Tab-separated table of C-alpha atoms in Angstrom:
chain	number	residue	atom	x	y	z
A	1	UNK	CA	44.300	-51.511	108.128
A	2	UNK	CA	42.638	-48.304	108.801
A	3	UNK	CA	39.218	-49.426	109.457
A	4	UNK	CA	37.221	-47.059	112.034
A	5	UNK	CA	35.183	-49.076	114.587
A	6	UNK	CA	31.809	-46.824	113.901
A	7	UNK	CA	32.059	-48.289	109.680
A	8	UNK	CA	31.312	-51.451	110.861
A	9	UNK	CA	28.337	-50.347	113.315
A	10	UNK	CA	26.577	-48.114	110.771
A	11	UNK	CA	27.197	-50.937	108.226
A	12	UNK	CA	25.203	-53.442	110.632
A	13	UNK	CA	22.893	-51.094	111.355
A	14	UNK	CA	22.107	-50.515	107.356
A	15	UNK	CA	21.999	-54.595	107.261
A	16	UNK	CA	19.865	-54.947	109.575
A	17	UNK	CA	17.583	-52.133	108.773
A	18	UNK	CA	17.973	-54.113	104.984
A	19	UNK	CA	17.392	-57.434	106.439
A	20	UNK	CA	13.653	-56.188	108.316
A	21	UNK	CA	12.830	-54.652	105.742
A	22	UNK	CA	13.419	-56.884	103.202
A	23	UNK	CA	11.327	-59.769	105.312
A	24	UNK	CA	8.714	-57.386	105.825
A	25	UNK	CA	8.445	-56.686	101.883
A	26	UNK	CA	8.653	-60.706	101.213
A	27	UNK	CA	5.783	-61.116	103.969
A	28	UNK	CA	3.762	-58.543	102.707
A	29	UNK	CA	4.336	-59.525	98.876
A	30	UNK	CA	3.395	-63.421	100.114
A	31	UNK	CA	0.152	-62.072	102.200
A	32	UNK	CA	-1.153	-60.053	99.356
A	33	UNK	CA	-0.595	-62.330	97.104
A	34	UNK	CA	-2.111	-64.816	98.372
A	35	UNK	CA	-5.140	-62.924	99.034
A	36	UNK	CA	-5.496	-62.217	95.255
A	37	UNK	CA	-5.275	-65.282	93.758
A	38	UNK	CA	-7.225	-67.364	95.893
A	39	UNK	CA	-9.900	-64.940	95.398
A	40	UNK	CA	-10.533	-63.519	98.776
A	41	UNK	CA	-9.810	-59.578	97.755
A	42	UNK	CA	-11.302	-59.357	94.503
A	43	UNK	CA	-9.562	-58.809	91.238
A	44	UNK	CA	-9.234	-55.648	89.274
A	45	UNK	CA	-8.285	-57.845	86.181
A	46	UNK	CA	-9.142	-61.833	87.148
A	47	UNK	CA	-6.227	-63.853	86.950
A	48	UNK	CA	-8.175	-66.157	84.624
A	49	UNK	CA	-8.059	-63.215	82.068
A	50	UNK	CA	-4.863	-62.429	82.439
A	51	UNK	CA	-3.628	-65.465	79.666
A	52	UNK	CA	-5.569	-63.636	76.791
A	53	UNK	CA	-3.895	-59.977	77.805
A	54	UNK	CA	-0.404	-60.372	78.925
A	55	UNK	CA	1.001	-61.216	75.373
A	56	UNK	CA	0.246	-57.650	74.971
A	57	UNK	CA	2.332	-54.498	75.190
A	58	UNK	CA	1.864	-52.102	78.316
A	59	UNK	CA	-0.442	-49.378	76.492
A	60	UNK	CA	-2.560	-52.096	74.830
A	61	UNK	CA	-3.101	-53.552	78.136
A	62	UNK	CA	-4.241	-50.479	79.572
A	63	UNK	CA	-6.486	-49.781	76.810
A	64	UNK	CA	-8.067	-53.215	77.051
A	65	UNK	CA	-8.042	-53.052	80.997
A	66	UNK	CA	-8.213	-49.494	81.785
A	67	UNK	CA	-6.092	-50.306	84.453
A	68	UNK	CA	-4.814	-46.949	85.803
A	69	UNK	CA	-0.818	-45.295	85.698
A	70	UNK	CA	0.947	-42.916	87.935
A	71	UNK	CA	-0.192	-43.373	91.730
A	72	UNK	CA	-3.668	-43.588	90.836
A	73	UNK	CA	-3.079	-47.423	91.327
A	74	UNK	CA	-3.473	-46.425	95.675
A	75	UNK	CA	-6.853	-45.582	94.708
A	76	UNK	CA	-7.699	-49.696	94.345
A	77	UNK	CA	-5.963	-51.526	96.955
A	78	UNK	CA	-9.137	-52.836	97.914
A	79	UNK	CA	-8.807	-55.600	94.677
A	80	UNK	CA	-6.024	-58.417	95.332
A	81	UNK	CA	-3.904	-57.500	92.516
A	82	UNK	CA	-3.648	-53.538	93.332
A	83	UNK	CA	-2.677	-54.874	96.812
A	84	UNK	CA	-0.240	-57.105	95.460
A	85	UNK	CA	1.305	-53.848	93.579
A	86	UNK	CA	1.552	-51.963	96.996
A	87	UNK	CA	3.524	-54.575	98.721
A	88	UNK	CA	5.676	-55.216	95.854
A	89	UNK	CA	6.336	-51.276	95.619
A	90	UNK	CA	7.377	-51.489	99.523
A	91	UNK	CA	10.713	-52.768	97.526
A	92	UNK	CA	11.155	-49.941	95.860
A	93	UNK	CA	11.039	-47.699	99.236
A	94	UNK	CA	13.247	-49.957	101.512
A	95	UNK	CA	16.731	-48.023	100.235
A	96	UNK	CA	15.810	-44.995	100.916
A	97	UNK	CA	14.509	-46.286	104.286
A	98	UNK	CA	18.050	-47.465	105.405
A	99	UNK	CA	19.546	-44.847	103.930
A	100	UNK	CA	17.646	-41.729	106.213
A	101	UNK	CA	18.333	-44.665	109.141
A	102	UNK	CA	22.241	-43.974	108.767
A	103	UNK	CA	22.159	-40.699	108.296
A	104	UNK	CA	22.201	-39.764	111.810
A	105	UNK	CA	25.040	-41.965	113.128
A	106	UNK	CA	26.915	-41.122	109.935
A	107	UNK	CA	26.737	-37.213	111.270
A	108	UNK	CA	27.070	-38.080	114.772
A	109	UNK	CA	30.694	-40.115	114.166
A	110	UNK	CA	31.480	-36.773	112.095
A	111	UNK	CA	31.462	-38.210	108.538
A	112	UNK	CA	29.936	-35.569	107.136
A	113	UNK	CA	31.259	-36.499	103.568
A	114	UNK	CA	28.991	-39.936	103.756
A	115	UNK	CA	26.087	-38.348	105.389
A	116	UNK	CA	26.125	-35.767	102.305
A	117	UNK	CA	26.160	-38.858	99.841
A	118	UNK	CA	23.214	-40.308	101.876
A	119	UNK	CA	21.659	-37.451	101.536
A	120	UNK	CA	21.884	-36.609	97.936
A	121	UNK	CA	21.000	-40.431	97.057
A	122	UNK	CA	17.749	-39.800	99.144
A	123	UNK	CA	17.130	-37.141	97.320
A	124	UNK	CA	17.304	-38.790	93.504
A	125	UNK	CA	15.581	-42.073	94.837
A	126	UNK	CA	12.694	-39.422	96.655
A	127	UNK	CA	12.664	-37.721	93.367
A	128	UNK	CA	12.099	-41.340	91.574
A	129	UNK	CA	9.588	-42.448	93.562
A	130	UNK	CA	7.526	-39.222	93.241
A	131	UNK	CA	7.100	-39.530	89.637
A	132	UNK	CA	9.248	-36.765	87.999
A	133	UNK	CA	10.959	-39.315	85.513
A	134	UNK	CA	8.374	-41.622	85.226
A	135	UNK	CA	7.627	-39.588	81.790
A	136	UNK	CA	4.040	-40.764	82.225
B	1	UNK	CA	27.980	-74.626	92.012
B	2	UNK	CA	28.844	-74.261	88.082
B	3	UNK	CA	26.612	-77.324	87.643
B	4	UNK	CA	23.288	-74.569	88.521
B	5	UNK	CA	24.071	-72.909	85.083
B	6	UNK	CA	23.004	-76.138	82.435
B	7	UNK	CA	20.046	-76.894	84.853
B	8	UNK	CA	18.707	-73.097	84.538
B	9	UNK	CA	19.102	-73.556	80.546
B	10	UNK	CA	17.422	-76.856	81.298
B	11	UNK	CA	14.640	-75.442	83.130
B	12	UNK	CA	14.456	-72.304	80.565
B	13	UNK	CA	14.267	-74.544	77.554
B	14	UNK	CA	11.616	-76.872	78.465
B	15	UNK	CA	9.387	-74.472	79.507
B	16	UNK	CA	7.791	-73.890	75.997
B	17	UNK	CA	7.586	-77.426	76.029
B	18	UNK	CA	4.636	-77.662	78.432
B	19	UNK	CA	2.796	-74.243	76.942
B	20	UNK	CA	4.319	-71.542	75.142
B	21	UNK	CA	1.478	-69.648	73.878
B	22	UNK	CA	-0.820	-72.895	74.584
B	23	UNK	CA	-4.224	-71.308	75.593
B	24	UNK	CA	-5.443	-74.969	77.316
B	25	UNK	CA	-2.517	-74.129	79.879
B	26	UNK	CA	-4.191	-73.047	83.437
B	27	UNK	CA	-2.820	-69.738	84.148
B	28	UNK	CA	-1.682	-71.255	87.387
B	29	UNK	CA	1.075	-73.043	86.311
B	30	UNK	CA	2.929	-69.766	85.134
B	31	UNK	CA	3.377	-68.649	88.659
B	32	UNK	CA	4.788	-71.768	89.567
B	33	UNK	CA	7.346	-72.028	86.861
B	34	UNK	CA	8.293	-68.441	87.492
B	35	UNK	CA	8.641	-69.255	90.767
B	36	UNK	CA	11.095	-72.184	90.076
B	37	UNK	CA	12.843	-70.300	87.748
B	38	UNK	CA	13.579	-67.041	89.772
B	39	UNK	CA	14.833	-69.481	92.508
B	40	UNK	CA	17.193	-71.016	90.568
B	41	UNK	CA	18.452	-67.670	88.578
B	42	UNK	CA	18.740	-66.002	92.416
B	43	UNK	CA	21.144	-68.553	93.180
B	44	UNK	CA	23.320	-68.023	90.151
B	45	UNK	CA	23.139	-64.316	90.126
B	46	UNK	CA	24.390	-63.638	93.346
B	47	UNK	CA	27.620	-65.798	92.622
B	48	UNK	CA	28.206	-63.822	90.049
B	49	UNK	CA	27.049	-60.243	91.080
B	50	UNK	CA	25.142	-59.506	89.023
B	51	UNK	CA	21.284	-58.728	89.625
B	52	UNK	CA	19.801	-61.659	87.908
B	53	UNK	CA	17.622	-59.357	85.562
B	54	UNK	CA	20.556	-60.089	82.792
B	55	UNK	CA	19.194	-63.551	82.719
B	56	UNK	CA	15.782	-63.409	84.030
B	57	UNK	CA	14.371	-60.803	81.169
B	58	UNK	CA	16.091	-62.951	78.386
B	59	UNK	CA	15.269	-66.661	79.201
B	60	UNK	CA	11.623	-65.185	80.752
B	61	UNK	CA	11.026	-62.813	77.341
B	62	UNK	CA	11.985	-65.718	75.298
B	63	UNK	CA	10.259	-68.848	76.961
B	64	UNK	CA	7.296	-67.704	78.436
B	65	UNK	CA	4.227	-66.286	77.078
B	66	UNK	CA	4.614	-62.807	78.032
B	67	UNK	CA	4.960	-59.543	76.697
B	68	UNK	CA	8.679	-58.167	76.694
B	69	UNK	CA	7.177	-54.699	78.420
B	70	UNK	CA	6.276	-56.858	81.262
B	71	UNK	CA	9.132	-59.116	81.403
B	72	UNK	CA	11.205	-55.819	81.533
B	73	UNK	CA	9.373	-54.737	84.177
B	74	UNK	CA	9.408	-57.801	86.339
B	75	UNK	CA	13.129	-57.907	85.518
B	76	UNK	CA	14.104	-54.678	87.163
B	77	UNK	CA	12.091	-55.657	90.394
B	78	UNK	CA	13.704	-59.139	90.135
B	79	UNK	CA	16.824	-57.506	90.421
B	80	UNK	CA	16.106	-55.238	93.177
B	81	UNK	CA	14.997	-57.871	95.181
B	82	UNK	CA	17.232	-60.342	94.969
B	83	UNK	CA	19.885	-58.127	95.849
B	84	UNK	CA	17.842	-56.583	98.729
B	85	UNK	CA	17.504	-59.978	99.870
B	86	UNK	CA	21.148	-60.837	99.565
B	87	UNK	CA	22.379	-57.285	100.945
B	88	UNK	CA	22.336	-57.999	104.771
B	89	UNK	CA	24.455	-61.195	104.439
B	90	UNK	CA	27.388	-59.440	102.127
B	91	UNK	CA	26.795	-56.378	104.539
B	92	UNK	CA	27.949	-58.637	107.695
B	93	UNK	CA	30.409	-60.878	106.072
B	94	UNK	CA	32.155	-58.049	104.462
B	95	UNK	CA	31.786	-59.270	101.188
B	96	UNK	CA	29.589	-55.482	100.423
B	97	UNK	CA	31.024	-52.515	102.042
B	98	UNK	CA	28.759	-50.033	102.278
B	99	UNK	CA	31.719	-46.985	101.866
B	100	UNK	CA	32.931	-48.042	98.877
B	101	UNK	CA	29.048	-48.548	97.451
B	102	UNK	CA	27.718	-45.145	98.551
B	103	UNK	CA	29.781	-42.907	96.472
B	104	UNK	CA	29.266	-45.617	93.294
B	105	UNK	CA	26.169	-45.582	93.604
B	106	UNK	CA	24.717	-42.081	94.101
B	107	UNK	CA	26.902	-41.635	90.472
B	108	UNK	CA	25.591	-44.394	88.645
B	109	UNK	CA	21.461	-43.596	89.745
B	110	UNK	CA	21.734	-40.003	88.557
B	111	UNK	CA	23.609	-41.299	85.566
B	112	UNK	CA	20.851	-43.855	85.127
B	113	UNK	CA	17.501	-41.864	85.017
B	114	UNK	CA	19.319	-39.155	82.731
B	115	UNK	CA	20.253	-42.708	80.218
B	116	UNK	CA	16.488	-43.998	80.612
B	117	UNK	CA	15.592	-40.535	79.156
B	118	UNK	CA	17.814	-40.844	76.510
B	119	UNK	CA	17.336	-44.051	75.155
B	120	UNK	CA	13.634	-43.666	74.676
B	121	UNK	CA	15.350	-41.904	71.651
B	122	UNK	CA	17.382	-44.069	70.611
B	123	UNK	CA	16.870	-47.004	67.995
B	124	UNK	CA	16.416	-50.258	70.229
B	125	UNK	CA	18.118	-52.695	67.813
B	126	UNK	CA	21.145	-50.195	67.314
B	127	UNK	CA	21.275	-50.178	71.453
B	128	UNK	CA	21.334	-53.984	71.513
B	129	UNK	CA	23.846	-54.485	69.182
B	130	UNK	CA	26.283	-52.186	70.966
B	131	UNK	CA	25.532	-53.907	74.567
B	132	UNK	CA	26.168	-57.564	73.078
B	133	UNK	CA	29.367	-56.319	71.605
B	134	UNK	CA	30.380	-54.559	74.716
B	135	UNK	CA	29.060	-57.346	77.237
B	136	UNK	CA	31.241	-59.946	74.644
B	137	UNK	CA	34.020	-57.710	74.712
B	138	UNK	CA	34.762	-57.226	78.620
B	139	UNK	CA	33.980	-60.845	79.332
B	140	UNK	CA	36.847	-61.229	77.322
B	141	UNK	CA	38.763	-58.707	78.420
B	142	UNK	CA	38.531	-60.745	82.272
B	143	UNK	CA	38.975	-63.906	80.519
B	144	UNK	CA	42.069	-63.134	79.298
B	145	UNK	CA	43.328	-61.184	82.976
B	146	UNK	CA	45.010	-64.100	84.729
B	147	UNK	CA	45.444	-62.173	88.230
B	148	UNK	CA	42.081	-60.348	89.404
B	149	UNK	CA	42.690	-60.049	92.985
B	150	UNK	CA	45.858	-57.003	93.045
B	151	UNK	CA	46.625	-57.707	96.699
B	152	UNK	CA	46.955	-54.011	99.019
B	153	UNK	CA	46.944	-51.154	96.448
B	154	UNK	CA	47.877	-47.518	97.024
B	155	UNK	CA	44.778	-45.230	97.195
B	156	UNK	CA	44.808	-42.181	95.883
B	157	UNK	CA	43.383	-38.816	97.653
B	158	UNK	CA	40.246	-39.167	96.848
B	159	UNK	CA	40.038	-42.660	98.010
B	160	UNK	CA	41.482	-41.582	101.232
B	161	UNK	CA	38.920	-38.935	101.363
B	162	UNK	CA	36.425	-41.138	101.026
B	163	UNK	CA	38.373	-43.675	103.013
B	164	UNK	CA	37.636	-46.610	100.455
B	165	UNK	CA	38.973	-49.603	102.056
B	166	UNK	CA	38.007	-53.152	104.229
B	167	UNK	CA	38.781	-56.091	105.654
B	168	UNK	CA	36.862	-59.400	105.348
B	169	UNK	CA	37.463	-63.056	106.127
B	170	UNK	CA	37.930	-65.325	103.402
B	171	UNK	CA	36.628	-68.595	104.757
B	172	UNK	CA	37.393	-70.123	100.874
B	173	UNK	CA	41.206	-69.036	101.310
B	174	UNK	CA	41.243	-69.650	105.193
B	175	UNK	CA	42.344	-65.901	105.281
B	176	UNK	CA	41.683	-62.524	106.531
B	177	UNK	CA	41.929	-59.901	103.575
B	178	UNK	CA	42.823	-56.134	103.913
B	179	UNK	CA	41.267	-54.069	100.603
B	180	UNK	CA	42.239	-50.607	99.398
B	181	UNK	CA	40.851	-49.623	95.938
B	182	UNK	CA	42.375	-47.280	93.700
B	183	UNK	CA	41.486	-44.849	90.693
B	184	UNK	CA	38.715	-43.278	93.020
B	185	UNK	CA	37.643	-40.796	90.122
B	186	UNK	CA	38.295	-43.080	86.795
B	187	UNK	CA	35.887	-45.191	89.229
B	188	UNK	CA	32.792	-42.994	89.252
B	189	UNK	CA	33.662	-41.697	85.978
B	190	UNK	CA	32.920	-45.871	84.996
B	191	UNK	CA	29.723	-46.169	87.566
B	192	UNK	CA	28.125	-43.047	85.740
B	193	UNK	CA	29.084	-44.438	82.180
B	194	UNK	CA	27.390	-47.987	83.504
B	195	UNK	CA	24.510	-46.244	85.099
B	196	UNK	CA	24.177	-44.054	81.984
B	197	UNK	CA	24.136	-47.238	79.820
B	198	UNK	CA	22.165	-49.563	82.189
B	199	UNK	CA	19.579	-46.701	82.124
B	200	UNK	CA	19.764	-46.572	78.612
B	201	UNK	CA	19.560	-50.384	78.043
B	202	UNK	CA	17.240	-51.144	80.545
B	203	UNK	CA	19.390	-53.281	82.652
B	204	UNK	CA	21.082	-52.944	85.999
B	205	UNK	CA	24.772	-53.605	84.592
B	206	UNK	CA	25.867	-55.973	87.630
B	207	UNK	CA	27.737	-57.470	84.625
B	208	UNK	CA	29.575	-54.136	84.485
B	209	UNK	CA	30.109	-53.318	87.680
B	210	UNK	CA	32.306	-56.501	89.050
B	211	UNK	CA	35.065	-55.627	86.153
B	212	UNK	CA	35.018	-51.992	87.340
B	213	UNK	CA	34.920	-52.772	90.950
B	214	UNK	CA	37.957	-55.406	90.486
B	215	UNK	CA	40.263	-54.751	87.552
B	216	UNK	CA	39.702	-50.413	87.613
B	217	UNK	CA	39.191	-50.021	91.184
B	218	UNK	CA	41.899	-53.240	92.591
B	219	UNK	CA	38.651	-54.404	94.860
B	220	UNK	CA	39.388	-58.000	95.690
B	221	UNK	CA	37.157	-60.128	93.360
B	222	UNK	CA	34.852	-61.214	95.983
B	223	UNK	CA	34.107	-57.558	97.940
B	224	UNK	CA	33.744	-56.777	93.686
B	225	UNK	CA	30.759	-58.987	93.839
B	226	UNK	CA	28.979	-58.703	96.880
B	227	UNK	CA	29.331	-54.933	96.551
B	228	UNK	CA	27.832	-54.685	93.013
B	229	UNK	CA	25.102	-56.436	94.064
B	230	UNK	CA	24.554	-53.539	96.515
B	231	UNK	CA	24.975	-50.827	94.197
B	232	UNK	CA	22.105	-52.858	91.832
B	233	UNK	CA	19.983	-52.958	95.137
B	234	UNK	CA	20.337	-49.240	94.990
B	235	UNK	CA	20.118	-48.250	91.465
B	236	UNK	CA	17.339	-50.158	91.198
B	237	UNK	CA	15.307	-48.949	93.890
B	238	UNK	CA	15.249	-45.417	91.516
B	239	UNK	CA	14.189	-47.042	88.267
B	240	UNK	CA	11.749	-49.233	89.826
B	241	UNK	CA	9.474	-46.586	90.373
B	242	UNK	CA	9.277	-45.758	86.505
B	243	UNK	CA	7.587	-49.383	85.963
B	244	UNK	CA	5.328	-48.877	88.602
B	245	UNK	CA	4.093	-45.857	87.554
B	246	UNK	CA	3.816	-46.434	83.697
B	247	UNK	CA	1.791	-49.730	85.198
B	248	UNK	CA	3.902	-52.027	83.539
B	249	UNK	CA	4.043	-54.473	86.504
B	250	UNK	CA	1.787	-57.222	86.733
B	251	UNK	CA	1.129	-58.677	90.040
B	252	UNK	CA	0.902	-62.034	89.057
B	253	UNK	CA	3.899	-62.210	87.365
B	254	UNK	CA	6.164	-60.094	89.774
B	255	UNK	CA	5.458	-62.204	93.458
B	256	UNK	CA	6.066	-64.957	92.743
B	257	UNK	CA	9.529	-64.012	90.611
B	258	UNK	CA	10.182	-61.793	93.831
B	259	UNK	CA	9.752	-64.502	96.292
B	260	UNK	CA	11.842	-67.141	93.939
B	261	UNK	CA	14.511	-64.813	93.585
B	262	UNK	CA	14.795	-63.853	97.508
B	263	UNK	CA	14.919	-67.235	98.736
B	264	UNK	CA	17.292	-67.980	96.230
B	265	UNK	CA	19.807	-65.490	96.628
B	266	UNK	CA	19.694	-65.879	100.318
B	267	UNK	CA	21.448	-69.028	99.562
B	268	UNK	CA	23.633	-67.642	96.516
B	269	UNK	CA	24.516	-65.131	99.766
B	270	UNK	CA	25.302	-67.704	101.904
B	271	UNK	CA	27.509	-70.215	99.274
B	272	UNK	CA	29.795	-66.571	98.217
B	273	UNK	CA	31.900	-66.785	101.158
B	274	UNK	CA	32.788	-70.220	100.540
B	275	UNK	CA	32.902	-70.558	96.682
B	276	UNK	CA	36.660	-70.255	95.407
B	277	UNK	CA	37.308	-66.901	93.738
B	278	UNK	CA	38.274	-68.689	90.512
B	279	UNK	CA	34.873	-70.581	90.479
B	280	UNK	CA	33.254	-67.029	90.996
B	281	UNK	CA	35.028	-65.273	88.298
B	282	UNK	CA	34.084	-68.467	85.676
B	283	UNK	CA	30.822	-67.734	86.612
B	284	UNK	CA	31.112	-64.211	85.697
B	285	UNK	CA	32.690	-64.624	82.485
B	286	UNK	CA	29.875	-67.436	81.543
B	287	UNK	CA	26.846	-65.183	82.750
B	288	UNK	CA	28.324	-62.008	80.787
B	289	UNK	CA	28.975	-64.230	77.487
B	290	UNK	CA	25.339	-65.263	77.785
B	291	UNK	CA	24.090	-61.733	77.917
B	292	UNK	CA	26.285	-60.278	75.485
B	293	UNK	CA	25.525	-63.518	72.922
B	294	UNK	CA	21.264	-62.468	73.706
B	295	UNK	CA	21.923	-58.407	73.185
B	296	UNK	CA	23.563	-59.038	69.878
B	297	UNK	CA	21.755	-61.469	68.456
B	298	UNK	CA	18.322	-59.564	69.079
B	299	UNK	CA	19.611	-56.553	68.175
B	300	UNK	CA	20.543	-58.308	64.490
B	301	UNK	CA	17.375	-59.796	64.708
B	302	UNK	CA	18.217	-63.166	64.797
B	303	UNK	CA	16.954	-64.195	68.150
B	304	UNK	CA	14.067	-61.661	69.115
């Protein structure tokens, strides 16, 4: 079978980009989390409250909370929860992460086909995480 | 490994028992029984490739106390990462292959954000109704397909292209496997109808992606598996950032999911290589009859 030597080397790499980052995200979720609900950061909604609102739909919530949308949620990592939401949006960042990590090698082994398609899915997830089709 | 499936419904079904909706229940306890849930569901959805929000937004929106708009939310990250968790061990046992998921991929996210646009228009019971049917429908459609693993196919040119093809060790068969796929463009043409639908549904389509993978594209069952799980991981990642930013994410209710789900489908991961393909696919067919049976039935309104 036809399998280049460099596929398997990029693919590591991508795993173990995947693998550090993903530990990182699970240590930083666990940290942050643990920091809200034993009270040391304080709460921008207390956990204690939280049984009387979460029966309710997203914009109902907000209105009751005023809990903010968009990125103006980076504004209030200094309350447990908001932290909580930063690690938990490190997630949402680790593809594109081990995606720009290949790039390079991908272009360097002269698979310029692949490094286009890791380029154009950085692109869409960059264009994701900016907002743009967040519709609100 | 089949025996996980009655102990999630198990688990599911008694939690109402304890508090559904019970105001005298410390708020505490819900992170713990998401916790032991999303462990349990990581396990399962990883055997069958799918992303685990299939069964975590159904038994969580129906059983627990929480708004579906959160449960959605918390779904789509449950998904993500799960499979990010389970990515590095497919990657290295060759069970994901990161060539055939790149192309797959970049198709079905585009595909996806222009379907999560769309179905805001779209009547949600009408969109239900035609998931269950279609969920139903393909689960029988594998059910029915005796021989899911075609063996060394002939690519076509834009497989060769693209070079879609593998090897991986099969410690369940006590084999080494060479993979080609085939049908390169009927391929993406099916990842950017999935992506379009998942985005439209709200769901990442793992459920979707194994039958496309294996009986469209001739990937052996398992690489079908391990590589949706992937292309979830990726999809995901895009869609993800529409619940954070419409705030529909609540902390307390997304960790500890998150860290149930990674833990578990580190071990899902780790039991793939040595599950039987046969126990896999039952799996499959089982999870995507569940879904289907939930989509339907809320969309007629019977079980909302």
């Amino acid at each position: 079978m036809d399998v280049k030597p460099h596929d398997e080397h990029i693919q590591r790499l991508y795993a173990r980009w995947l693998d550090a980052a993903t530990k990182t995200g699970f240590a930083a979720s666990l940290c942050a989390f643990l920091l809200y609900v034993s009270g040391a950061l304080p709460p921008y909604v207390a956990p204690e409250r939280l049984p009387e609102l979460w029966g309710l739909s997203v914009g109902r919530f907000l209105e009751q909370t005023g809990a903010p949308t968009g990125w103006r949620w980076v504004a209030l990592m200094d309350h447990g929860d908001y932290l909580s939401l930063a690690a938990v949006a490190l997630f949402g960042l680790i593809t594109p992460v081990c995606y720009l990590r290949i790039a390079a090698p991908l272009l360097r082994h002269g698979e310029r086909l692949q490094a286009a398609l890791v380029i154009a899915q950085t692109v869409v997830l960059a264009a994701a995480v900016s907002g743009l089709f967040a519709g609100g | 490994m089949p025996r996980v499936a009655p102990l999630l419904l198990v688990l599911a079904y008694s939690a109402p028992a304890f508090a559904a909706g019970d105001s005298a229940t410390p708020w505490w306890i819900w992170p713990i029984a998401l916790f032991a849930v999303s462990f349990i569901i990581g396990i399962v959805a990883v055997l069958a490739g799918v992303g685990g929000g299939v069964l975590f937004v159904p038994i969580v929106g129906s059983f627990f106390p929480f708004h579906l708009d959160f449960v959605r939310g918390v779904g789509l990250l449950f998904a993500l990462s799960g499979t990010l968790a389970a990515g590095p061990v497919l990657l290295r046992t060759g069970m994901a292959n990161l060539r055939l998921v790149m192309p797959l991929a970049l198709a079905g996210s585009i595909a996806s954000m222009t379907g999560a646009v769309v179905g805001l228009s779209v009547a949600t019971d009408l969109l239900q109704i035609a998931l269950g049917a279609t969920v139903i429908a393909i689960a029988f459609m594998i059910w029915a397909m005796k021989a899911a693993d075609f063996g060394v196919v002939e690519s076509d040119a834009l497989g060769e292209l693209l070079r879609l093809r593998g090897e991986f060790e099969d410690p369940a068969a006590g084999m080494r496997i060479d993979w080609r796929t085939r049908r390169t463009a009927a391929g993406l043409a099916a990842f950017a109808a999935i992506g379009f639908f998942g985005g439209v549904f709200g769901l990442g389509a793992g459920f979707a992606n194994v039958p496309a993978l294996n009986l469209l594209m001739a990937a052996p069952m398992k690489v079908a598996v391990g590589s949706s799980g992937l292309i979830i991981s990726i999809i995901n990642s895009s869609a993800a950032w529409v619940y954070i930013h419409r705030g529909a994410l609540l902390p307390l209710l997304a960790v500890p999911s998150i860290l149930g789900v990674m833990l578990g489908s580190r071990i899902g991961a780790r039991l793939l290589s040595v599950t039987p393909a046969p126990v896999v696919r039952r799996l499959v067919i089982a999870v995507m009859l569940l879904a289907g049976a939930r989509a339907l039935l809320r969309g007629l309104g019977i079980w909302t």
